[in-house]
Short mmCIF file of C-alpha atoms in Angstrom, two decimals:
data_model
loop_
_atom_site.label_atom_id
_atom_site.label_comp_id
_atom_site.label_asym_id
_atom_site.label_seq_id
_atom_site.Cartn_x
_atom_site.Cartn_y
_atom_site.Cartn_z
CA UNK A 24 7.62 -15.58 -23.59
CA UNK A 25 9.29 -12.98 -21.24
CA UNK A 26 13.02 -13.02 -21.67
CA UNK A 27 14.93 -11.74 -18.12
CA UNK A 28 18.71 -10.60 -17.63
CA UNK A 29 19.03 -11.04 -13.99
CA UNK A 30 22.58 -11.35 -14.13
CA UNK A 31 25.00 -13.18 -16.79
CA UNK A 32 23.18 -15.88 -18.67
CA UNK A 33 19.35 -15.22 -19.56
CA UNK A 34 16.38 -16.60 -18.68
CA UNK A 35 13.09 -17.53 -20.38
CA UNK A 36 9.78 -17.01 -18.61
CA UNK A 37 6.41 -18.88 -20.41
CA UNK A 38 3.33 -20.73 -19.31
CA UNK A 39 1.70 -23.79 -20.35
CA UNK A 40 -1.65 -23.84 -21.22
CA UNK A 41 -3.78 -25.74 -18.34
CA UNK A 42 -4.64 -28.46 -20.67
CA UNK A 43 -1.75 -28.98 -21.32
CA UNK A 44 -0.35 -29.02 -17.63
CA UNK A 45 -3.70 -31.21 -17.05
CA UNK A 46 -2.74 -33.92 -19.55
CA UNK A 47 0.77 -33.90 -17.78
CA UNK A 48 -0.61 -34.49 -14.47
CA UNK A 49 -3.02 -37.24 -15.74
CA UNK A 50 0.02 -39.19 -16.82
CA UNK A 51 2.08 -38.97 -13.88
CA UNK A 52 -0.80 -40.23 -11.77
CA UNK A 53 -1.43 -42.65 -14.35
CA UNK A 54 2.22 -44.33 -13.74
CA UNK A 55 2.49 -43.67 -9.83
CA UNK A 56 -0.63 -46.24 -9.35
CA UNK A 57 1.67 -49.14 -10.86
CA UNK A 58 4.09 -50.44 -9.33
CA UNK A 59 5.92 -52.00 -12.46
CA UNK A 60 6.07 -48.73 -14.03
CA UNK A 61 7.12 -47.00 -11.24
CA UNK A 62 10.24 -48.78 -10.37
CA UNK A 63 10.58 -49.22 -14.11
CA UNK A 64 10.60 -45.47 -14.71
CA UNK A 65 12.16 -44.37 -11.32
CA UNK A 66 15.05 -42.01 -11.76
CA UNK A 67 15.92 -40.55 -8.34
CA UNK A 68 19.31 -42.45 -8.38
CA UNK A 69 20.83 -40.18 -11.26
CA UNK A 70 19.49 -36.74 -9.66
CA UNK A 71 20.61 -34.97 -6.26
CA UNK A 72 17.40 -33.97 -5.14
CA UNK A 73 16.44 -34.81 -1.43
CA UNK A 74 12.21 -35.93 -2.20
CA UNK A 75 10.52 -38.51 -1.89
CA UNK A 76 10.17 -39.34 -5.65
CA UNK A 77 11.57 -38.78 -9.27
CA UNK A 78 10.60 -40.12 -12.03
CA UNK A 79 10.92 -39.98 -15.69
CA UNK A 80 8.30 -39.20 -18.12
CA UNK A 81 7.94 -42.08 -20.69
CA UNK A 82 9.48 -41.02 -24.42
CA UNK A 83 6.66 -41.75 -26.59
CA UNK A 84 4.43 -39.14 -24.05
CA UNK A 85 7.35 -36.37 -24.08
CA UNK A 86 7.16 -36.68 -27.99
CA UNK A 87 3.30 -37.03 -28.52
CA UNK A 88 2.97 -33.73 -26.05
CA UNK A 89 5.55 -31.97 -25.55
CA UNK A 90 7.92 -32.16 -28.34
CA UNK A 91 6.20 -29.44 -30.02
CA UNK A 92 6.02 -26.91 -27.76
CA UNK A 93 9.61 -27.18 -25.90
CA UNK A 94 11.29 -27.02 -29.45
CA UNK A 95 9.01 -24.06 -30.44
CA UNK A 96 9.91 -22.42 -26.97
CA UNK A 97 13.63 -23.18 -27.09
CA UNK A 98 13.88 -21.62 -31.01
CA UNK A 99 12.33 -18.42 -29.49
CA UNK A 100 14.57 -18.09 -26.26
CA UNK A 101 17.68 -18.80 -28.57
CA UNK A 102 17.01 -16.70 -31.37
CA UNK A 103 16.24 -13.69 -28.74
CA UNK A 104 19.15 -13.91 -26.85
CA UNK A 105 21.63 -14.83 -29.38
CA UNK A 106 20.03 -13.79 -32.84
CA UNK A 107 20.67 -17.76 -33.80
CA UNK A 108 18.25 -19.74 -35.88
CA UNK A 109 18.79 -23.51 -34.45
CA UNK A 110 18.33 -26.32 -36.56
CA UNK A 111 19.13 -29.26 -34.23
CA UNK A 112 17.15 -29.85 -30.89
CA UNK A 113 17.47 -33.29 -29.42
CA UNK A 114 16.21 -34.10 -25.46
CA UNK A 115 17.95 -35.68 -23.59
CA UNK A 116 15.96 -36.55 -20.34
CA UNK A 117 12.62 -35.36 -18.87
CA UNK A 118 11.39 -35.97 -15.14
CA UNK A 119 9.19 -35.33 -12.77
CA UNK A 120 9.92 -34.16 -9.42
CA UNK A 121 7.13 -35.03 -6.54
CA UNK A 122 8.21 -32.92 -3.32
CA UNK A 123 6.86 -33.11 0.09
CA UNK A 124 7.50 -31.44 3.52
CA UNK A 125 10.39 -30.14 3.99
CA UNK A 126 12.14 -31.98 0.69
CA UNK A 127 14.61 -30.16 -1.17
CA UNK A 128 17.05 -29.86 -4.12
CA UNK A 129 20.32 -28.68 -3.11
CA UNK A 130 22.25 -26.67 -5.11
CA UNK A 131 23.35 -28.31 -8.41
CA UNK A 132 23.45 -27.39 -12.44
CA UNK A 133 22.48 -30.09 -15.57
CA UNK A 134 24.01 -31.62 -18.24
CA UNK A 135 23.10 -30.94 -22.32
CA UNK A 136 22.68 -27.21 -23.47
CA UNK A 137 19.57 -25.81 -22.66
CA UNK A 138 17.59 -27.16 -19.24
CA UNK A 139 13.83 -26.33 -18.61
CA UNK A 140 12.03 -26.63 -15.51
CA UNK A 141 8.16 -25.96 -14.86
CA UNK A 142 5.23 -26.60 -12.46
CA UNK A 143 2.35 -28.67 -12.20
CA UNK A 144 1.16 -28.58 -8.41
CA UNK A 145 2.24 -26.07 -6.25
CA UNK A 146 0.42 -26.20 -2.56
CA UNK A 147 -0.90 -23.03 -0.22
CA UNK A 148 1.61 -22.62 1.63
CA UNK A 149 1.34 -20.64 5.19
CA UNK A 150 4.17 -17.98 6.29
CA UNK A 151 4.87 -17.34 9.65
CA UNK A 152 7.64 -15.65 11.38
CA UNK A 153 9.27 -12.39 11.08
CA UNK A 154 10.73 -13.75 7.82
CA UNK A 155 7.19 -13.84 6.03
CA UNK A 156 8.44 -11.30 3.78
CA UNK A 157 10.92 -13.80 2.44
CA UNK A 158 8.03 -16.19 1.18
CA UNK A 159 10.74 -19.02 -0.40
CA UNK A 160 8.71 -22.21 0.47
CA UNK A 161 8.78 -23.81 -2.10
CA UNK A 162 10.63 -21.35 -3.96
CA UNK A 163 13.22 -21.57 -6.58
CA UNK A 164 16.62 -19.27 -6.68
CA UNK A 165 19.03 -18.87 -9.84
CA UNK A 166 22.55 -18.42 -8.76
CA UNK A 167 25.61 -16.88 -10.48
CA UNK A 168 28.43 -15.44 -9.55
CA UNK A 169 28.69 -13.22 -6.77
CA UNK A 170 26.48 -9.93 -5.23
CA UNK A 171 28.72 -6.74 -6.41
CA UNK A 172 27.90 -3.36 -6.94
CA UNK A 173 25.09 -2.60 -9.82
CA UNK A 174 25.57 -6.60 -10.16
CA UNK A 175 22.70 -9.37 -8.54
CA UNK A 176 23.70 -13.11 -8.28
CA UNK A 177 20.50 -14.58 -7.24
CA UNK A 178 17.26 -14.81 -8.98
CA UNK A 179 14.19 -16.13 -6.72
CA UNK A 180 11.32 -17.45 -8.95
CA UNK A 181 8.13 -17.91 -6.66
CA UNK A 182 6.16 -20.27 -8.79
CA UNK A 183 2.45 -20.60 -9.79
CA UNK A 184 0.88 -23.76 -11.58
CA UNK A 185 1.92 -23.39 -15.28
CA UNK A 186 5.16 -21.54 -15.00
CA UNK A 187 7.97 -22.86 -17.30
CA UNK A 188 11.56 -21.50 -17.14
CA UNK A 189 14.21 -21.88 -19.67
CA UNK A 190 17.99 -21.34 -18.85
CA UNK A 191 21.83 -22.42 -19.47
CA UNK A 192 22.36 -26.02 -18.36
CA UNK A 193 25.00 -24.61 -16.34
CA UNK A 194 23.29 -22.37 -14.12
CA UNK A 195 23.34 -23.37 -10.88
CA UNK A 196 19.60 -23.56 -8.97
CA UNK A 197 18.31 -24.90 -5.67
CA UNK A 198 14.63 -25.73 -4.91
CA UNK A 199 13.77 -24.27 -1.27
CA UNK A 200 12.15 -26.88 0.93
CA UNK A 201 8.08 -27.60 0.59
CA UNK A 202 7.30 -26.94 3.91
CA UNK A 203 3.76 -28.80 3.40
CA UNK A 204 2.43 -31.97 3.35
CA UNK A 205 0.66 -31.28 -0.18
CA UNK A 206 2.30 -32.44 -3.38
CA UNK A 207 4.87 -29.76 -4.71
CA UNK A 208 5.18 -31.44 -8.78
CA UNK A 209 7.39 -30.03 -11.06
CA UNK A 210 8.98 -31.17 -14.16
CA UNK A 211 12.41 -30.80 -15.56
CA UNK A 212 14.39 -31.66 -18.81
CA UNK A 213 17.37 -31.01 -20.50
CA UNK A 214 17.86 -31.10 -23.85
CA UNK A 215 21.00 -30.60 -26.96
CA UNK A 216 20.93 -27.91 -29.52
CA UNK A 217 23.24 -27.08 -32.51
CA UNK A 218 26.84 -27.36 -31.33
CA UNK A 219 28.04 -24.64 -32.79
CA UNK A 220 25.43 -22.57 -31.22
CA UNK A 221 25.99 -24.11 -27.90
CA UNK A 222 30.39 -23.81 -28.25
CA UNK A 223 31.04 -20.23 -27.82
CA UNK A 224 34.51 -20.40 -29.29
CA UNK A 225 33.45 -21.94 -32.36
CA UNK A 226 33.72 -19.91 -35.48
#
């Protein structure tokens, strides 16, 4: 785990093995060959992303693989930024994002403490244009306040099959448009930890 201090709130950087990402991917083509289970498990309604599909993971899955890992992952990233041993770590949601061309998430934040997001598919895409340096197909930026001397407020993330990120639920994020007719697939979660670990202004 890599912690970074692009601005204000810290981030977590970490990879998943590719077994592990594998096993994911297995599961979410597993459930987007039924229909039942798909509408069942659809969850694009409570998100604001603009792609063709969202959908959650189901519990017992999260908990037989993944569990594990995210709570080891979230101990680490809290205990290195704040010095804090948590004792409580309780998920809230976990979904899968399936982007296409030009889909999107606009910008937005979560809900819960601690939000994750990582990838699972990430297509070749090809830059053009005078703006090639750029390279944000795709793409992920971290926003917080605003650009001042000796002071950044964005934090682009270019992502590779594996990455996992761990921030603040509030910090606001916006997925670039996939400009490519493969798959983009990406997970995200958020999850609870100790409250007063999370509340600031407790004592």
């Amino acid at each position: 785990m890599k912690i970074i201090n692009p601005f204000g709130p810290k981030i977590a950087k970490l990879k998943f093995s590719n077994d592990l990402i594998k096993k994911i991917n297995n599961e979410v083509d597993r459930i987007i060959v039924k229909k039942r289970e798909i509408k069942k498990l659809d969850y694009s309604k409570k998100l604001v992303g603009r792609v063709k599909q969202e959908i959650q993971l189901p519990k017992r899955f999260v908990k037989k693989n993944l569990e594990k890992i995210i709570f080891y992952n979230v101990k680490r990233y809290i205990k290195s930024t704040l010095g804090k041993k948590i004792k409580k770590i309780r998920i809230k949601n976990f979904w899968i994002v399936r982007q296409f061309n030009e889909e999107y998430n606009p910008i937005h934040y979560h809900n819960g403490h601690i939000s994750g997001v990582g990838y699972l598919k990430i297509p070749k895409y090809k830059i053009k244009g005078r703006n090639s340096k750029l390279k944000i197909d795709g793409s992920i930026d971290f926003i917080n306040g605003s650009k001042m001397l000796l002071s950044e407020s964005i934090y682009n993330h270019q992502p590779k099959v594996g990455d996992v990120i761990l921030f603040p639920n509030y910090l606001m994020h916006t997925a670039y448009p996939s400009k490519s007719n493969q798959e983009r697939r990406s997970f995200s979660f958020n999850l609870n930890i100790d409250d007063n670990i999370a509340n600031v202004f407790s004592k």
